[in-house]
Amino acid sequence: MVSGLEDITAVTILLIIVAGFAAGWIDAVVGGGGLLQLPVMLMIPGITPVQALATNKMGSIFGTATSSVTYYRRVKPDMRTALPMAAVALVGSIGGAVVAASLPGSVFKPIIVVALIAVLLFTVFKPGMGELTALRHSGRTHYVVAACIGGVIGFYDGLIGPGTGSFLVIAMVSLMGYAFLEASAKAKIVNLATNAGALMFFLPHGSLLWGIGLILGLANMAGGYLGARTAVKQGSKFIRIVFLLVVSALIIKLGVDVWNENISVALAG
């Protein structure tokens, strides 16, 4: 069992703790904490991209579990929708991780950037969206839509990952009619399942750095607990503002990635 702490400095450990806490808070409110957490993991000397991804998922699952429990106790989300959605998302996440092993995520990044820009504009120009829950579907259709959202976004999480929570929130708000607070509560339960699915894929490969993962997880747990309590206290309007900020950051981050990759290809050619 490799801890990953053998040659790590105190400054790096402190950076991991700060990033884990901040990522846990952001994830609990609206998703997208991987924007902070994964880049810090990749800065660790000697770590491979697969080890960074696997350990990042280990840390995240602590935070999503904590925020899921906090939301469940305080918001009481409808588990008849959340649990089947989470089960389909778990399967989708495993499928995405399998595909990711043979197909680079860079293939999909330009499409994701365009989708995020559309989501941002849609949210900006519909200021009243997500303030109150007004379900768009009933009966079997409601559960079919929920399962489709879970499967597609679960697959995306296993394949690429950044912004999974944000995509879950906006899909449940726009396609199902949930308020931002209710959507965030359900998103955490589904996100917990997608993290578990990705870990089920990574565990047999021995890619986890257990010591770093535990430190990251404890920090993520603290951030997730505080973030969920903040979201419940402040409500849907606050979550909408954080959502817009996180989606904007995702667009910039992935846009820069696409630009750099295209420049590298052009120079290599």
CSV table of C-alpha atoms in Angstrom, one decimal:
chain,number,residue,atom,x,y,z
A,1,MET,CA,0.0,0.0,0.0
A,2,VAL,CA,1.5,3.3,-1.1
A,3,SER,CA,0.7,6.4,1.1
A,4,GLY,CA,2.2,9.0,-1.2
A,5,LEU,CA,3.6,10.8,1.9
A,6,GLU,CA,7.1,9.5,1.7
A,7,ASP,CA,8.8,12.5,0.0
A,8,ILE,CA,6.1,15.2,0.5
A,9,THR,CA,6.8,18.5,2.2
A,10,ALA,CA,4.8,20.2,5.0
A,11,VAL,CA,4.0,23.1,2.6
A,12,THR,CA,2.5,20.6,0.0
A,13,ILE,CA,0.4,18.9,2.7
A,14,LEU,CA,-0.9,22.3,3.8
A,15,LEU,CA,-1.8,23.1,0.2
A,16,ILE,CA,-3.6,19.8,-0.2
A,17,ILE,CA,-5.6,20.6,3.0
A,18,VAL,CA,-6.6,24.1,1.8
A,19,ALA,CA,-7.6,22.9,-1.6
A,20,GLY,CA,-9.5,19.9,-0.2
A,21,PHE,CA,-11.5,22.1,2.2
A,22,ALA,CA,-12.3,24.7,-0.5
A,23,ALA,CA,-13.2,22.0,-3.0
A,24,GLY,CA,-15.5,20.3,-0.5
A,25,TRP,CA,-17.3,23.6,0.2
A,26,ILE,CA,-17.8,24.4,-3.6
A,27,ASP,CA,-18.8,20.8,-4.3
A,28,ALA,CA,-21.4,20.9,-1.5
A,29,VAL,CA,-23.0,24.1,-2.8
A,30,VAL,CA,-23.1,23.5,-6.5
A,31,GLY,CA,-20.3,21.2,-7.7
A,32,GLY,CA,-17.1,22.0,-9.5
A,33,GLY,CA,-14.6,21.6,-6.6
A,34,GLY,CA,-12.4,19.6,-8.9
A,35,LEU,CA,-11.3,22.8,-10.5
A,36,LEU,CA,-9.2,23.5,-7.3
A,37,GLN,CA,-8.5,20.0,-6.1
A,38,LEU,CA,-7.3,18.2,-9.1
A,39,PRO,CA,-4.7,20.8,-10.3
A,40,VAL,CA,-3.2,20.8,-6.7
A,41,MET,CA,-3.0,17.0,-6.8
A,42,LEU,CA,-1.1,17.2,-10.2
A,43,MET,CA,1.4,19.5,-8.5
A,44,ILE,CA,2.6,16.8,-6.1
A,45,PRO,CA,6.2,15.7,-7.1
A,46,GLY,CA,6.3,12.3,-8.8
A,47,ILE,CA,2.6,11.8,-9.0
A,48,THR,CA,1.2,10.3,-12.2
A,49,PRO,CA,-2.1,11.6,-13.8
A,50,VAL,CA,-3.8,8.3,-13.0
A,51,GLN,CA,-2.7,8.5,-9.3
A,52,ALA,CA,-3.9,12.1,-9.2
A,53,LEU,CA,-7.3,11.2,-10.6
A,54,ALA,CA,-7.8,8.2,-8.4
A,55,THR,CA,-6.7,10.0,-5.2
A,56,ASN,CA,-8.8,13.0,-6.1
A,57,LYS,CA,-11.9,10.7,-6.3
A,58,MET,CA,-11.0,9.2,-2.9
A,59,GLY,CA,-10.8,12.6,-1.3
A,60,SER,CA,-14.0,13.7,-3.0
A,61,ILE,CA,-16.1,10.8,-1.8
A,62,PHE,CA,-15.5,11.9,1.8
A,63,GLY,CA,-16.9,15.3,1.0
A,64,THR,CA,-19.9,14.1,-1.1
A,65,ALA,CA,-20.8,11.6,1.6
A,66,THR,CA,-20.8,14.3,4.3
A,67,SER,CA,-22.7,16.9,2.3
A,68,SER,CA,-25.2,14.2,1.2
A,69,VAL,CA,-26.0,13.3,4.8
A,70,THR,CA,-26.2,17.0,5.8
A,71,TYR,CA,-28.6,17.8,2.9
A,72,TYR,CA,-30.7,14.7,3.7
A,73,ARG,CA,-31.1,15.8,7.3
A,74,ARG,CA,-31.9,19.4,6.6
A,75,VAL,CA,-33.6,19.5,3.1
A,76,LYS,CA,-35.2,16.0,3.1
A,77,PRO,CA,-34.8,15.4,-0.7
A,78,ASP,CA,-37.1,12.9,-2.4
A,79,MET,CA,-35.1,9.7,-2.2
A,80,ARG,CA,-37.5,7.9,-4.6
A,81,THR,CA,-36.0,10.0,-7.3
A,82,ALA,CA,-32.4,10.4,-5.9
A,83,LEU,CA,-31.6,6.7,-5.3
A,84,PRO,CA,-32.6,5.3,-8.7
A,85,MET,CA,-30.9,8.2,-10.3
A,86,ALA,CA,-27.7,7.5,-8.3
A,87,ALA,CA,-27.8,3.8,-9.2
A,88,VAL,CA,-27.9,4.6,-12.9
A,89,ALA,CA,-25.2,7.3,-12.5
A,90,LEU,CA,-22.9,4.7,-10.8
A,91,VAL,CA,-23.1,2.4,-13.7
A,92,GLY,CA,-22.6,5.3,-16.1
A,93,SER,CA,-19.5,6.4,-14.2
A,94,ILE,CA,-17.9,3.0,-14.5
A,95,GLY,CA,-18.6,3.0,-18.2
A,96,GLY,CA,-17.1,6.4,-18.6
A,97,ALA,CA,-14.0,5.4,-16.7
A,98,VAL,CA,-13.6,2.3,-18.9
A,99,VAL,CA,-13.8,4.5,-22.1
A,100,ALA,CA,-11.4,7.1,-20.6
A,101,ALA,CA,-8.8,4.4,-20.3
A,102,SER,CA,-8.6,4.1,-24.1
A,103,LEU,CA,-9.9,7.5,-25.3
A,104,PRO,CA,-8.4,10.9,-24.2
A,105,GLY,CA,-10.8,13.4,-22.6
A,106,SER,CA,-9.3,16.1,-24.8
A,107,VAL,CA,-11.5,14.8,-27.6
A,108,PHE,CA,-14.6,16.0,-25.8
A,109,LYS,CA,-13.3,19.2,-24.1
A,110,PRO,CA,-14.4,21.6,-27.0
A,111,ILE,CA,-17.9,20.2,-26.9
A,112,ILE,CA,-18.0,20.6,-23.1
A,113,VAL,CA,-16.9,24.2,-23.3
A,114,VAL,CA,-19.7,25.0,-25.8
A,115,ALA,CA,-22.2,23.2,-23.6
A,116,LEU,CA,-21.1,25.2,-20.5
A,117,ILE,CA,-21.4,28.5,-22.4
A,118,ALA,CA,-24.9,27.5,-23.3
A,119,VAL,CA,-25.7,26.6,-19.7
A,120,LEU,CA,-24.3,30.0,-18.5
A,121,LEU,CA,-26.3,32.0,-20.9
A,122,PHE,CA,-29.4,30.0,-20.3
A,123,THR,CA,-29.1,30.6,-16.5
A,124,VAL,CA,-28.3,34.3,-16.8
A,125,PHE,CA,-31.3,35.1,-19.1
A,126,LYS,CA,-33.7,33.1,-16.9
A,127,PRO,CA,-33.2,34.8,-13.5
A,128,GLY,CA,-36.3,33.3,-12.0
A,129,MET,CA,-35.4,29.7,-12.9
A,130,GLY,CA,-34.7,27.5,-9.9
A,131,GLU,CA,-36.1,29.7,-7.2
A,132,LEU,CA,-39.0,27.4,-6.5
A,133,THR,CA,-39.6,23.7,-7.2
A,134,ALA,CA,-42.2,23.3,-10.0
A,135,LEU,CA,-41.8,19.8,-11.4
A,136,ARG,CA,-42.1,19.5,-15.2
A,137,HIS,CA,-43.0,15.8,-15.3
A,138,SER,CA,-45.0,13.4,-13.2
A,139,GLY,CA,-45.3,9.6,-12.9
A,140,ARG,CA,-43.1,7.4,-15.0
A,141,THR,CA,-41.8,10.2,-17.1
A,142,HIS,CA,-40.3,12.0,-14.1
A,143,TYR,CA,-38.2,8.9,-13.2
A,144,VAL,CA,-37.2,8.2,-16.8
A,145,VAL,CA,-35.9,11.7,-17.2
A,146,ALA,CA,-34.0,11.4,-13.8
A,147,ALA,CA,-32.5,8.1,-14.9
A,148,CYS,CA,-31.3,9.6,-18.2
A,149,ILE,CA,-29.7,12.6,-16.5
A,150,GLY,CA,-28.0,10.2,-14.0
A,151,GLY,CA,-26.7,7.9,-16.7
A,152,VAL,CA,-25.4,10.6,-19.1
A,153,ILE,CA,-23.7,12.8,-16.4
A,154,GLY,CA,-22.4,9.7,-14.6
A,155,PHE,CA,-20.7,8.6,-17.8
A,156,TYR,CA,-19.3,12.1,-18.2
A,157,ASP,CA,-17.9,12.0,-14.6
A,158,GLY,CA,-16.1,8.8,-15.3
A,159,LEU,CA,-14.8,10.0,-18.6
A,160,ILE,CA,-13.7,13.6,-17.8
A,161,GLY,CA,-15.1,14.8,-14.5
A,162,PRO,CA,-14.8,18.6,-14.1
A,163,GLY,CA,-18.2,20.2,-13.4
A,164,THR,CA,-20.2,17.0,-12.8
A,165,GLY,CA,-22.0,18.5,-9.9
A,166,SER,CA,-22.8,21.7,-11.8
A,167,PHE,CA,-24.2,19.7,-14.8
A,168,LEU,CA,-26.3,17.7,-12.4
A,169,VAL,CA,-27.7,20.8,-10.7
A,170,ILE,CA,-28.6,22.6,-14.0
A,171,ALA,CA,-30.1,19.5,-15.5
A,172,MET,CA,-32.4,18.9,-12.6
A,173,VAL,CA,-33.3,22.6,-12.5
A,174,SER,CA,-34.0,23.1,-16.2
A,175,LEU,CA,-35.2,19.6,-17.3
A,176,MET,CA,-37.0,18.5,-14.1
A,177,GLY,CA,-38.1,21.8,-12.5
A,178,TYR,CA,-36.4,21.6,-9.2
A,179,ALA,CA,-35.3,24.7,-7.2
A,180,PHE,CA,-31.5,25.1,-6.9
A,181,LEU,CA,-31.5,24.0,-3.3
A,182,GLU,CA,-33.5,20.8,-3.9
A,183,ALA,CA,-31.3,20.1,-7.0
A,184,SER,CA,-28.1,20.6,-5.0
A,185,ALA,CA,-29.3,18.1,-2.4
A,186,LYS,CA,-30.1,15.4,-5.0
A,187,ALA,CA,-26.9,16.2,-6.9
A,188,LYS,CA,-24.8,15.3,-3.9
A,189,ILE,CA,-26.4,11.9,-3.6
A,190,VAL,CA,-25.9,11.2,-7.3
A,191,ASN,CA,-22.3,12.6,-7.2
A,192,LEU,CA,-21.5,10.3,-4.3
A,193,ALA,CA,-22.5,7.4,-6.5
A,194,THR,CA,-20.4,8.6,-9.5
A,195,ASN,CA,-17.4,9.0,-7.3
A,196,ALA,CA,-17.9,5.5,-5.9
A,197,GLY,CA,-18.2,4.1,-9.5
A,198,ALA,CA,-14.9,5.7,-10.5
A,199,LEU,CA,-13.2,4.4,-7.4
A,200,MET,CA,-14.5,0.9,-8.2
A,201,PHE,CA,-12.6,1.2,-11.5
A,202,PHE,CA,-9.4,2.7,-10.0
A,203,LEU,CA,-9.1,0.4,-7.0
A,204,PRO,CA,-8.0,-2.8,-8.8
A,205,HIS,CA,-5.3,-0.8,-10.6
A,206,GLY,CA,-3.5,0.1,-7.3
A,207,SER,CA,-3.5,3.8,-8.3
A,208,LEU,CA,-4.7,5.2,-4.9
A,209,LEU,CA,-2.2,7.1,-2.7
A,210,TRP,CA,-3.9,6.3,0.6
A,211,GLY,CA,-2.1,8.7,2.9
A,212,ILE,CA,-2.7,11.7,0.7
A,213,GLY,CA,-6.2,10.5,0.0
A,214,LEU,CA,-7.0,10.4,3.7
A,215,ILE,CA,-5.7,13.9,4.3
A,216,LEU,CA,-7.6,15.2,1.3
A,217,GLY,CA,-10.7,13.4,2.4
A,218,LEU,CA,-10.8,14.8,5.9
A,219,ALA,CA,-10.3,18.3,4.5
A,220,ASN,CA,-13.0,17.7,1.9
A,221,MET,CA,-15.3,16.4,4.6
A,222,ALA,CA,-15.0,19.6,6.6
A,223,GLY,CA,-15.6,21.8,3.6
A,224,GLY,CA,-18.5,19.6,2.5
A,225,TYR,CA,-20.2,19.9,5.9
A,226,LEU,CA,-19.8,23.7,6.0
A,227,GLY,CA,-20.8,24.1,2.4
A,228,ALA,CA,-24.0,22.1,2.7
A,229,ARG,CA,-25.0,24.1,5.9
A,230,THR,CA,-24.2,27.4,4.1
A,231,ALA,CA,-26.3,26.4,1.1
A,232,VAL,CA,-29.3,25.3,3.2
A,233,LYS,CA,-29.1,28.6,5.2
A,234,GLN,CA,-28.7,30.9,2.2
A,235,GLY,CA,-31.1,29.1,-0.1
A,236,SER,CA,-31.6,28.9,-3.9
A,237,LYS,CA,-30.6,32.5,-4.8
A,238,PHE,CA,-27.2,32.1,-3.2
A,239,ILE,CA,-26.7,28.7,-4.9
A,240,ARG,CA,-27.6,30.3,-8.3
A,241,ILE,CA,-24.9,33.0,-7.8
A,242,VAL,CA,-22.2,30.4,-6.8
A,243,PHE,CA,-23.4,28.2,-9.8
A,244,LEU,CA,-22.8,31.1,-12.2
A,245,LEU,CA,-19.3,31.8,-10.8
A,246,VAL,CA,-18.3,28.1,-10.9
A,247,VAL,CA,-19.6,27.6,-14.5
A,248,SER,CA,-17.7,30.7,-15.6
A,249,ALA,CA,-14.5,29.3,-14.0
A,250,LEU,CA,-15.1,25.9,-15.7
A,251,ILE,CA,-15.4,27.7,-19.1
A,252,ILE,CA,-12.2,29.5,-18.6
A,253,LYS,CA,-10.3,26.4,-17.3
A,254,LEU,CA,-11.4,24.0,-20.0
A,255,GLY,CA,-11.1,26.8,-22.7
A,256,VAL,CA,-7.5,27.3,-21.7
A,257,ASP,CA,-6.9,23.6,-21.8
A,258,VAL,CA,-8.4,23.3,-25.4
A,259,TRP,CA,-6.3,26.4,-26.5
A,260,ASN,CA,-3.1,24.9,-25.1
A,261,GLU,CA,-3.7,21.5,-26.6
A,262,ASN,CA,-4.4,23.0,-30.0
A,263,ILE,CA,-1.2,25.1,-29.8
A,264,SER,CA,0.8,22.1,-28.8
A,265,VAL,CA,-0.6,20.1,-31.8
A,266,ALA,CA,0.2,23.0,-34.1
A,267,LEU,CA,3.8,23.3,-32.9
A,268,ALA,CA,4.3,19.6,-33.1
A,269,GLY,CA,3.0,19.6,-36.7
